[in-house]
XYZ file of C-alpha atoms in Angstrom:
690
model
C -93.676 8.490 87.441
C -93.723 5.166 88.370
C -97.558 5.309 89.639
C -98.882 3.936 86.153
C -96.999 0.865 86.290
C -97.710 0.157 89.963
C -101.211 1.068 89.211
C -101.752 -1.724 86.631
C -99.903 -4.293 89.084
C -101.943 -3.569 92.054
C -104.961 -3.712 89.818
C -104.201 -7.257 88.626
C -103.128 -8.302 91.921
C -105.979 -6.841 93.997
C -108.557 -8.224 91.210
C -107.118 -11.814 91.881
C -107.093 -11.896 95.543
C -109.454 -9.769 96.699
C -112.288 -10.192 94.367
C -112.862 -14.038 96.186
C -113.490 -12.220 99.356
C -115.287 -8.843 98.458
C -118.989 -9.085 98.611
C -120.187 -8.759 95.061
C -123.329 -7.221 94.305
C -123.875 -9.116 91.293
C -121.881 -11.413 88.712
C -122.782 -12.413 85.298
C -121.092 -15.321 83.378
C -121.017 -14.397 79.625
C -120.076 -16.229 76.784
C -116.343 -14.982 76.456
C -116.463 -12.778 79.784
C -117.236 -12.206 82.811
C -118.723 -8.713 84.500
C -119.190 -8.207 88.415
C -120.061 -5.342 90.460
C -119.047 -4.368 93.802
C -119.488 -1.720 96.061
C -117.213 0.496 98.564
C -119.722 0.171 101.123
C -121.425 -2.712 102.821
C -124.293 -0.439 104.070
C -124.538 3.583 103.020
C -126.288 6.288 104.720
C -129.484 7.692 102.787
C -128.519 10.686 100.200
C -125.001 9.804 100.621
C -122.406 9.555 97.767
C -120.546 6.006 97.338
C -118.872 4.254 94.723
C -119.478 1.055 92.407
C -116.806 -0.888 90.408
C -117.812 -2.728 87.361
C -115.082 -5.076 86.640
C -114.984 -6.945 83.161
C -112.887 -10.066 83.015
C -112.375 -10.892 78.999
C -111.495 -14.683 78.458
C -107.421 -15.350 77.618
C -106.628 -13.879 74.856
C -109.405 -11.521 74.384
C -110.121 -7.674 75.019
C -112.678 -5.290 75.927
C -112.708 -1.874 74.924
C -112.081 1.945 76.101
C -114.233 5.035 75.964
C -113.235 5.601 72.109
C -112.439 1.920 70.626
C -110.239 3.121 67.944
C -110.246 1.664 64.378
C -112.714 -0.821 65.733
C -115.064 -1.901 68.456
C -117.378 -0.440 70.704
C -116.987 1.161 74.172
C -119.111 -0.549 77.075
C -122.546 0.756 77.321
C -124.671 0.525 81.008
C -127.980 1.861 81.081
C -128.829 2.239 84.761
C -132.059 2.878 86.134
C -132.228 3.585 89.718
C -135.283 3.689 91.726
C -136.678 6.292 93.852
C -134.543 9.448 93.987
C -131.173 7.368 93.687
C -128.465 8.374 90.988
C -125.831 6.610 89.146
C -122.933 8.629 87.158
C -121.037 7.796 84.090
C -118.319 5.641 84.105
C -114.696 6.536 84.600
C -112.137 4.600 82.333
C -108.694 3.577 83.204
C -105.686 4.388 80.797
C -106.442 2.054 77.965
C -103.620 0.518 76.138
C -102.844 0.502 72.356
C -104.066 -3.209 70.783
C -102.751 -3.628 67.419
C -104.621 -6.058 65.103
C -102.899 -6.017 61.496
C -103.243 -2.387 60.010
C -105.616 -1.323 62.653
C -105.050 -0.181 66.393
C -107.730 -0.189 68.970
C -107.828 1.279 72.375
C -108.957 -0.906 75.202
C -107.993 -3.795 78.015
C -106.665 -7.396 77.367
C -106.672 -8.208 81.159
C -109.429 -7.612 83.722
C -110.494 -3.736 84.062
C -112.498 -2.078 86.847
C -114.805 0.956 85.861
C -115.493 3.032 88.701
C -119.045 4.342 88.868
C -120.145 7.091 91.318
C -123.521 6.816 92.871
C -126.162 8.221 95.580
C -128.166 6.440 97.985
C -131.776 7.404 98.183
C -133.069 9.892 100.929
C -135.727 7.594 102.086
C -136.365 3.928 102.195
C -134.314 0.848 103.266
C -132.401 -0.184 100.295
C -130.788 1.294 97.410
C -132.404 -0.787 94.116
C -131.292 -0.421 90.778
C -131.779 -2.071 87.282
C -129.085 -2.121 84.861
C -128.591 -3.020 81.171
C -125.359 -3.680 80.233
C -123.671 -4.284 76.728
C -120.049 -4.630 76.251
C -117.863 -6.260 73.256
C -115.020 -8.442 73.599
C -112.940 -9.370 70.599
C -109.861 -11.418 69.821
C -110.211 -11.381 65.866
C -113.666 -11.957 66.090
C -116.006 -10.014 68.133
C -118.644 -11.265 70.364
C -121.233 -9.147 72.104
C -122.041 -9.686 75.621
C -125.352 -8.287 77.244
C -126.665 -8.743 80.858
C -129.732 -7.504 82.719
C -128.927 -7.072 86.492
C -130.533 -5.989 89.696
C -128.345 -4.452 92.633
C -129.908 -3.738 96.083
C -127.436 -2.341 98.702
C -128.638 -1.636 102.474
C -129.359 2.096 103.137
C -128.731 2.983 106.965
C -125.532 3.414 109.097
C -122.530 3.893 106.931
C -120.451 0.587 106.731
C -117.524 0.200 104.645
C -116.877 -3.003 102.840
C -113.110 -3.333 103.720
C -113.112 -6.665 101.814
C -113.642 -4.532 98.413
C -111.059 -1.841 99.187
C -108.307 -3.364 97.370
C -110.459 -3.647 94.031
C -111.128 0.359 94.622
C -107.719 1.124 95.511
C -106.476 -0.781 92.446
C -109.061 0.637 89.932
C -108.190 4.471 91.191
C -104.581 3.988 90.638
C -104.949 2.803 87.152
C -107.251 5.982 86.332
C -105.055 8.823 84.822
C -104.016 11.758 86.966
C -105.332 15.080 86.505
C -102.959 17.057 84.574
C -101.945 20.675 85.769
C -100.397 21.562 82.346
C -102.406 23.768 80.161
C -102.633 22.524 76.543
C -104.317 23.115 73.042
C -105.269 20.958 70.342
C -105.070 22.223 66.552
C -106.763 20.145 63.809
C -106.207 20.870 60.442
C -107.948 18.723 57.736
C -104.882 16.442 57.568
C -103.339 16.637 60.709
C -103.451 17.300 64.562
C -100.889 18.717 66.581
C -101.323 18.686 70.466
C -99.527 20.783 72.363
C -98.537 20.897 76.069
C -97.083 23.882 78.041
C -94.710 22.751 80.577
C -91.253 23.944 81.686
C -88.217 23.053 80.020
C -87.166 20.656 82.709
C -89.931 18.816 82.945
C -90.130 18.431 79.004
C -86.447 17.428 78.942
C -87.160 14.274 81.143
C -89.770 13.124 78.826
C -88.379 10.848 75.928
C -91.924 9.578 74.338
C -95.380 10.626 74.826
C -98.579 9.152 73.175
C -102.137 11.009 73.162
C -105.403 9.071 73.567
C -108.172 11.296 72.106
C -111.511 10.775 73.703
C -113.107 11.841 70.119
C -113.309 9.919 66.945
C -111.848 11.984 64.210
C -108.890 13.635 65.889
C -106.129 11.499 64.678
C -105.097 8.005 62.697
C -104.681 5.363 65.372
C -102.696 3.262 63.344
C -100.394 6.121 62.330
C -97.181 6.814 64.444
C -97.607 9.918 66.525
C -93.967 12.163 66.656
C -93.164 14.065 70.015
C -90.891 17.270 69.618
C -89.518 19.568 72.118
C -90.189 23.448 72.298
C -89.652 26.137 74.275
C -93.029 26.457 75.604
C -93.225 22.461 76.304
C -94.218 19.283 74.719
C -95.490 19.282 70.809
C -97.174 16.005 69.529
C -98.337 15.593 65.882
C -100.587 13.002 64.346
C -102.035 12.382 60.963
C -105.623 13.018 60.626
C -107.562 10.496 58.202
C -109.169 11.960 55.178
C -113.326 12.405 55.595
C -112.725 12.369 59.551
C -116.004 13.339 61.296
C -116.615 16.289 63.279
C -114.826 16.265 66.690
C -116.829 16.741 69.705
C -114.030 17.342 72.685
C -110.447 17.868 72.555
C -110.547 15.637 75.917
C -107.942 12.710 76.198
C -105.012 11.047 78.096
C -101.394 11.656 77.527
C -99.035 9.008 78.344
C -95.738 10.122 79.263
C -92.759 7.776 78.892
C -89.542 9.331 81.087
C -85.582 8.664 80.797
C -85.885 5.949 83.479
C -88.591 4.034 81.546
C -91.251 4.767 83.648
C -94.750 5.777 82.439
C -97.553 8.258 83.737
C -100.849 8.998 82.316
C -102.512 12.527 82.761
C -106.289 13.283 81.553
C -106.230 16.619 79.359
C -108.669 19.041 78.359
C -107.135 20.811 75.736
C -108.841 23.903 73.935
C -109.771 23.050 70.810
C -108.946 25.074 67.744
C -109.824 24.311 64.097
C -106.608 25.558 61.695
C -107.858 28.249 59.193
C -106.006 26.760 56.031
C -105.682 28.841 52.981
C -105.803 27.481 49.403
C -102.181 27.675 49.212
C -101.840 25.685 52.407
C -104.312 22.976 51.342
C -102.458 22.681 47.987
C -99.308 22.199 49.652
C -100.179 18.998 51.310
C -101.134 17.557 47.731
C -97.741 15.972 46.234
C -96.428 18.176 43.616
C -96.778 16.409 40.198
C -95.121 17.323 36.697
C -98.062 17.733 34.403
C -97.071 14.874 32.191
C -96.858 12.662 35.491
C -100.141 13.492 36.342
C -101.899 12.782 33.191
C -100.083 9.120 32.970
C -101.098 8.446 36.356
C -104.808 9.639 35.114
C -104.800 7.144 32.175
C -103.005 4.175 33.886
C -105.731 4.805 36.937
C -108.989 5.002 34.067
C -107.349 2.009 32.816
C -107.180 -0.220 35.935
C -110.440 1.515 36.687
C -111.915 -1.148 34.407
C -111.147 -4.174 36.567
C -113.276 -2.457 39.657
C -116.155 -4.888 40.759
C -118.788 -2.403 39.804
C -117.274 -1.342 36.448
C -116.351 -4.898 35.102
C -119.736 -6.232 34.270
C -120.532 -3.159 32.097
C -116.866 -3.719 30.433
C -117.579 -7.478 29.852
C -121.276 -6.470 28.349
C -119.397 -4.204 25.735
C -116.800 -7.258 25.108
C -119.922 -9.269 24.362
C -120.656 -6.726 21.578
C -117.134 -7.246 19.984
C -117.233 -10.776 20.156
C -120.603 -10.501 18.370
C -119.884 -8.063 15.904
C -118.156 -9.982 13.307
C -120.821 -8.718 10.931
C -119.786 -4.939 11.245
C -117.525 -2.969 9.358
C -114.213 -1.508 10.650
C -115.756 1.980 10.399
C -118.893 0.918 12.294
C -116.646 -0.708 15.241
C -114.698 2.400 15.192
C -117.896 4.876 15.428
C -118.935 2.756 18.448
C -115.532 2.951 20.161
C -115.724 6.415 19.950
C -119.267 6.647 20.878
C -118.282 4.603 24.091
C -115.543 6.963 24.813
C -117.510 9.835 24.207
C -120.208 8.764 26.700
C -117.579 8.407 29.351
C -115.971 11.538 28.915
C -119.179 13.718 28.779
C -120.409 11.968 32.236
C -116.897 12.780 33.410
C -116.960 16.424 32.454
C -120.390 16.960 33.906
C -119.361 15.802 37.374
C -116.350 17.743 37.118
C -118.082 20.939 36.074
C -120.547 20.507 38.996
C -117.332 19.825 41.227
C -115.351 23.090 40.150
C -119.237 25.261 40.442
C -119.296 24.288 44.002
C -115.486 24.816 44.967
C -115.939 28.374 43.422
C -118.635 29.022 45.433
C -116.659 28.135 48.613
C -118.083 24.595 49.387
C -115.379 22.405 50.395
C -115.948 19.179 48.003
C -113.834 16.821 45.925
C -113.838 14.011 43.800
C -116.569 11.826 44.719
C -118.628 14.745 46.592
C -122.051 13.558 44.534
C -121.615 10.536 46.886
C -122.336 12.703 49.924
C -125.696 13.303 48.855
C -128.184 10.800 49.978
C -130.338 11.239 46.863
C -127.902 10.770 44.662
C -126.803 7.511 46.519
C -130.605 6.270 46.357
C -130.587 6.763 42.610
C -127.136 5.019 42.333
C -128.552 2.088 44.241
C -131.179 1.994 42.100
C -129.018 1.953 38.776
C -126.958 -0.846 40.280
C -130.069 -3.082 41.043
C -131.348 -2.216 37.637
C -128.336 -3.433 35.986
C -128.070 -6.489 38.046
C -131.632 -7.441 36.946
C -130.945 -6.840 33.247
C -127.942 -8.931 33.670
C -130.023 -11.793 35.306
C -132.062 -11.841 32.583
C -135.206 -10.446 34.203
C -136.031 -7.490 31.495
C -133.357 -5.468 28.847
C -132.131 -2.411 29.365
C -133.276 -0.697 26.085
C -130.133 1.259 24.485
C -127.770 -1.744 24.140
C -127.895 -4.274 27.312
C -130.252 -6.929 25.909
C -128.595 -9.959 26.401
C -125.668 -11.872 24.986
C -125.339 -13.729 21.413
C -126.729 -12.096 18.299
C -129.561 -10.220 20.177
C -126.799 -8.137 21.594
C -124.908 -7.447 18.812
C -127.806 -6.563 16.499
C -129.097 -3.906 18.888
C -125.897 -2.412 19.904
C -125.364 0.320 17.590
C -123.472 4.031 18.178
C -126.408 5.041 20.461
C -126.253 1.736 22.712
C -122.082 2.256 22.665
C -122.955 6.118 24.145
C -125.315 5.109 26.579
C -122.930 2.094 27.731
C -120.381 4.505 28.378
C -122.432 7.079 30.302
C -123.465 3.711 32.452
C -119.699 2.932 32.634
C -118.975 6.351 34.032
C -121.559 6.329 36.781
C -121.265 2.972 37.931
C -117.397 4.199 38.223
C -118.175 7.206 40.558
C -117.953 5.109 43.829
C -114.604 3.756 43.192
C -111.059 4.879 43.080
C -108.114 2.740 41.013
C -104.530 2.948 41.975
C -102.974 6.075 40.556
C -105.991 8.100 40.459
C -105.848 9.695 44.069
C -102.671 11.628 43.423
C -103.547 12.529 39.783
C -106.877 13.566 41.086
C -105.426 15.234 44.247
C -103.213 17.396 41.572
C -105.672 18.280 39.527
C -108.155 19.723 41.789
C -105.343 22.478 42.824
C -104.930 23.510 39.591
C -106.573 25.944 36.823
C -109.723 24.826 35.156
C -108.150 24.001 31.764
C -105.549 21.450 33.610
C -108.185 19.880 35.620
C -110.080 19.004 32.391
C -107.316 17.919 30.668
C -106.318 15.330 33.442
C -109.995 14.164 34.098
C -110.225 13.708 30.134
C -107.043 11.435 30.449
C -108.804 9.634 33.261
C -111.956 9.223 30.772
C -109.782 7.909 28.432
C -108.284 5.399 30.654
C -111.615 3.796 31.321
C -112.363 3.530 27.873
C -109.244 2.641 26.473
C -109.959 -1.300 26.191
C -112.657 -0.900 23.644
C -111.187 2.031 21.864
C -108.181 -0.112 21.143
C -110.425 -3.042 20.084
C -112.492 -1.111 17.913
C -109.256 -0.080 16.038
C -107.636 -3.622 15.987
C -109.396 -6.489 13.581
C -106.417 -8.772 15.257
C -107.260 -8.224 18.788
C -111.085 -8.304 17.850
C -110.359 -11.999 15.993
C -108.684 -13.764 18.934
C -111.483 -12.882 21.452
C -113.360 -16.158 21.982
C -116.732 -17.124 19.570
C -119.784 -16.204 20.795
C -122.254 -18.846 22.206
C -124.457 -19.658 24.878
C -121.661 -19.533 27.425
C -121.985 -15.493 26.939
C -125.492 -15.945 28.525
C -124.285 -17.833 31.357
C -121.258 -15.339 32.008
C -123.803 -12.297 31.730
C -125.923 -13.712 34.367
C -122.547 -14.362 36.867
C -121.602 -10.760 36.132
C -124.797 -9.740 38.017
C -123.852 -10.566 41.419
C -120.824 -8.095 41.725
C -123.648 -5.489 40.893
C -125.998 -6.741 43.827
C -123.068 -6.600 45.936
C -122.307 -3.190 45.091
C -126.127 -1.936 45.429
C -125.782 -3.374 48.971
C -122.879 -1.521 49.514
C -124.480 1.622 48.145
C -127.462 0.954 50.461
C -125.172 0.788 53.562
C -123.569 3.946 52.579
C -127.179 5.726 52.066
C -128.278 4.486 55.518
C -125.332 5.939 57.174
C -125.952 9.129 55.422
C -129.746 9.430 56.109
C -130.523 7.161 58.703
C -132.786 3.858 58.974
C -136.357 5.493 57.979
C -134.486 6.624 54.787
C -133.207 3.273 54.310
C -136.559 1.706 54.502
C -138.242 4.360 52.171
C -135.240 3.339 49.791
C -135.853 -0.206 49.934
C -139.879 0.553 49.468
C -138.769 2.372 46.457
C -136.346 -0.350 44.889
C -139.200 -2.886 45.333
C -141.561 -0.447 43.383
C -139.276 -0.355 40.588
C -138.774 -4.008 40.266
C -142.671 -4.556 40.921
C -142.942 -1.652 37.823
C -140.544 -3.689 35.338
C -142.273 -7.059 36.464
C -145.389 -5.502 35.350
C -144.162 -3.844 32.288
C -143.128 -7.716 31.014
C -146.747 -8.725 31.484
C -148.176 -5.894 29.129
C -147.644 -8.258 25.739
C -148.043 -4.541 23.713
C -150.863 -3.407 25.747
C -150.681 0.164 26.481
C -152.685 0.452 29.385
C -150.269 -2.082 31.589
C -147.510 -0.476 29.841
C -148.560 3.035 31.451
C -149.544 1.359 34.872
C -145.987 -0.020 34.860
C -144.536 3.653 34.151
C -146.870 4.973 36.782
C -145.389 2.716 39.517
C -141.932 3.340 38.483
C -142.442 7.203 38.659
C -143.937 7.125 42.053
C -140.951 4.973 43.207
C -138.301 7.696 41.456
C -140.486 10.297 43.452
C -139.971 8.473 46.776
C -136.138 8.886 46.409
C -135.787 12.449 44.800
C -138.344 14.223 46.878
C -136.982 13.394 50.231
C -140.116 12.567 52.073
C -137.827 10.609 54.035
C -135.649 13.101 55.431
C -135.890 13.228 59.324
C -135.893 16.901 60.727
C -133.008 17.731 62.521
C -133.824 18.858 65.886
C -131.305 20.256 68.761
C -131.999 22.878 71.712
C -129.838 25.196 70.106
C -132.178 25.270 66.894
C -135.378 26.103 69.296
C -136.389 22.546 69.928
C -137.495 21.119 73.203
C -134.663 19.197 74.840
C -136.126 15.357 75.532
C -135.834 14.084 78.997
C -134.987 10.134 78.929
C -138.052 8.259 80.215
C -137.980 7.192 83.991
C -140.780 6.468 86.372
C -138.616 8.889 88.777
C -137.870 11.684 86.475
C -141.834 11.747 85.731
C -142.416 12.077 89.367
C -140.051 15.065 90.143
C -141.555 16.945 87.182
C -145.158 16.278 88.147
C -144.392 17.422 91.643
C -142.880 20.504 90.428
C -146.295 21.113 88.757
C -145.228 21.120 84.954
C -147.177 19.957 82.004
C -145.338 16.891 81.117
C -145.965 14.980 77.255
C -144.504 11.663 77.116
C -144.148 9.605 74.024
C -142.990 6.024 73.683
C -141.006 5.104 70.592
C -138.764 2.965 68.890
C -136.520 2.876 65.845
C -138.233 -0.272 64.042
C -141.736 1.229 64.817
C -142.749 3.241 61.319
C -146.112 4.555 62.901
C -144.167 6.175 65.619
C -141.712 7.649 63.200
C -144.580 9.122 60.978
C -146.342 10.530 63.944
C -143.013 12.276 65.144
C -142.482 13.885 62.069
C -146.227 15.110 61.183
C -147.148 15.640 64.982
C -143.909 16.035 67.457
C -140.905 17.002 65.603
C -142.517 20.082 64.046
C -141.788 23.601 64.256
C -145.504 24.347 65.474
C -145.223 21.157 68.358
C -141.802 22.507 69.430
C -143.096 26.325 69.832
C -146.380 24.910 71.882
C -143.957 22.990 74.138
C -141.955 25.970 75.206
C -144.896 28.516 75.177
C -146.530 26.408 77.679
C -143.840 25.090 79.535
C -144.532 21.270 78.834
C -141.602 19.066 79.472
C -141.096 16.203 76.977
C -140.116 13.118 77.688
C -139.360 10.403 75.134
C -139.266 6.239 76.417
C -137.131 4.632 73.792
C -137.997 0.634 73.306
C -135.775 0.237 70.312
C -133.889 -2.499 73.249
C -135.565 -4.183 75.690
C -136.884 -1.883 78.638
C -138.718 -3.443 81.612
C -139.820 -0.201 83.139
C -141.162 1.017 79.708
C -142.738 -2.526 79.309
C -144.826 -1.743 82.492
C -145.802 1.592 81.803
C -147.022 0.045 78.278
C -148.862 -2.924 80.099
C -150.626 -0.552 82.810
C -152.145 1.516 79.857
C -153.432 -1.777 77.831
C -150.684 -1.677 75.209
C -148.704 -4.223 73.951
C -146.342 -1.963 71.953
C -145.591 1.408 71.065
C -146.444 3.783 70.234
C -148.142 5.273 73.263
C -148.367 9.115 73.817
C -149.338 10.726 77.188
C -150.162 13.924 78.323
C -150.358 15.299 81.779
C -151.897 18.461 82.684
C -150.445 20.602 85.022
C -151.042 19.572 88.687
C -152.706 16.244 87.416
C -151.544 12.921 88.163
C -153.174 10.748 85.797
C -152.687 11.338 82.075
C -154.729 11.831 78.873
C -154.054 8.750 76.978
C -153.626 10.205 73.170
C -154.584 8.024 69.959
C -151.984 5.917 68.608
C -152.501 7.743 65.212
C -151.701 11.208 65.555
C -153.253 13.835 63.221
C -150.679 16.309 61.444
C -149.933 18.856 64.314
C -152.573 17.555 66.795
C -150.045 17.889 69.709
C -149.776 21.656 68.953
C -153.565 21.811 68.742
C -153.957 20.105 71.924
C -151.291 22.176 73.734
C -152.736 25.351 72.348
C -156.374 24.299 73.224
C -155.018 23.880 76.710
C -153.995 27.885 76.629
C -157.112 29.464 74.835
């Protein structure tokens, strides 16, 4: 069981002593780390397997990352491009360490680490030649990306081992987790994960501590402790699972065991993944039981604190300006506006809660904030934040009460303006959660409808309470500052939290809908701003106002109609599996006599994305690919790629897109236009079969 510690010691000593003598295939000295590559063979026989070792040496005090980086960071990425028919496999990672950083825990290495890479020499030729694009992240508190473009050459001929590199490979193999001979399963619920390792009682009794490093994100909360228990059938490790965790892709991971003598050993596990079927009673059991009065009090206090959130406070301040300048109003008018403001908040909350309850009754698992999981809602909310920020900045006035500071604001406030300010406050509060809100909402959503409505009514009352109190207290209203030019400056300053909130919502939108959607949303936002600008030039002219409304309507249509939504496609859904482009893979397909369609694209290429949507990633095109047996290759030029750049240049192109179609048995392609017509690929392929 001491093998793990021995492996780490051997690895560290070997990297210091043997690296100076081993023949390196390549070495890169980046800003905060070094990367070197060695082979276990000085010469390798044609078609025979061998090993490469990629060693990352971080600067003292810095660290690199495992395949699952934990709470932050990124795994190393190696893009191997072997020539001829040589192959290079995926990296094998040593057992990681836990690297705490504040309240986060990362998985990685704070010492030199060697990653083993399986490779196979070409069956012909006198050299194993491969190009490598490597990206890895090195972090201390801040993080610095490291990038290298490397070309490797290894003689192909008689097999000759590189004895000078043997210590490096021995140490790297010793640091790998051992294969596990135990069966295991991982049961995942909405709030926890339970790993059961089936081992004999005597083996389990030797274990004093255990820790599971999952390969997939979403299995556990990395910073939370893992509890270890002994059972009759083995070892049970339980861990918290973060709320809103993404879908789990694999249950695989590394199990670190500590025994009574203090030794440690690591084992590679492939547990059976099981998703727990939670009943409604089990789900509600995870919610802290609260007395009804306590839940109502928490909701009231949470709503009150919600006023101080960055996205809500500017709206609160605008309402405060109205009270500052409301000396001319009667007490009755102030009270009416206070209740109108409260009604706007309450009604908005009730609409959201009603939608939530309807969805839950239909079997959809949703919670508070579910509307922010819809890209259309997030896009519209981003637009709302931007419009409010522009209004605060003085570009224009929203015509239900947010017109400006001083007497202008007071004169136009009124009951209607107060009501819509309440609606606006409720809308901008939806992305925020204040202290005390979570337990109150969690309790409410497990209760009958009347209790749900009551708790959320208290939440709405808490949000409206400051101005409701002001509307009934002339003494409080009198101690507020006198109106003056300072109000305009403060109002303009309050625009910046709204701009930041819009920026954050744009980030959320991009994560939900993708880069193409973000581009369309930004264009729509610019369209709305342009419409506002046109409207300001109207000077009473109806034609210009109609033009402004037309631009605004077009921009809104761009958000709500979802023209940006990229088609989801996978082999399981009947779409043809795309082969990453390489010259060697293309040659193989052509030698097999298959027709091949090759398209070169990039995420930043607008023309490419439009072409893909209307001509390549369509049901008709995919059906034509299947029916004609056409292989589809994708050359992604989002990042630099010398091989793709060479292909583009050979066809007289300086950039993407480029579309090539090879008929069966042909060696020269048909070069298609840069702008594809709708379903033109399907028509091309179907024409070949007529």
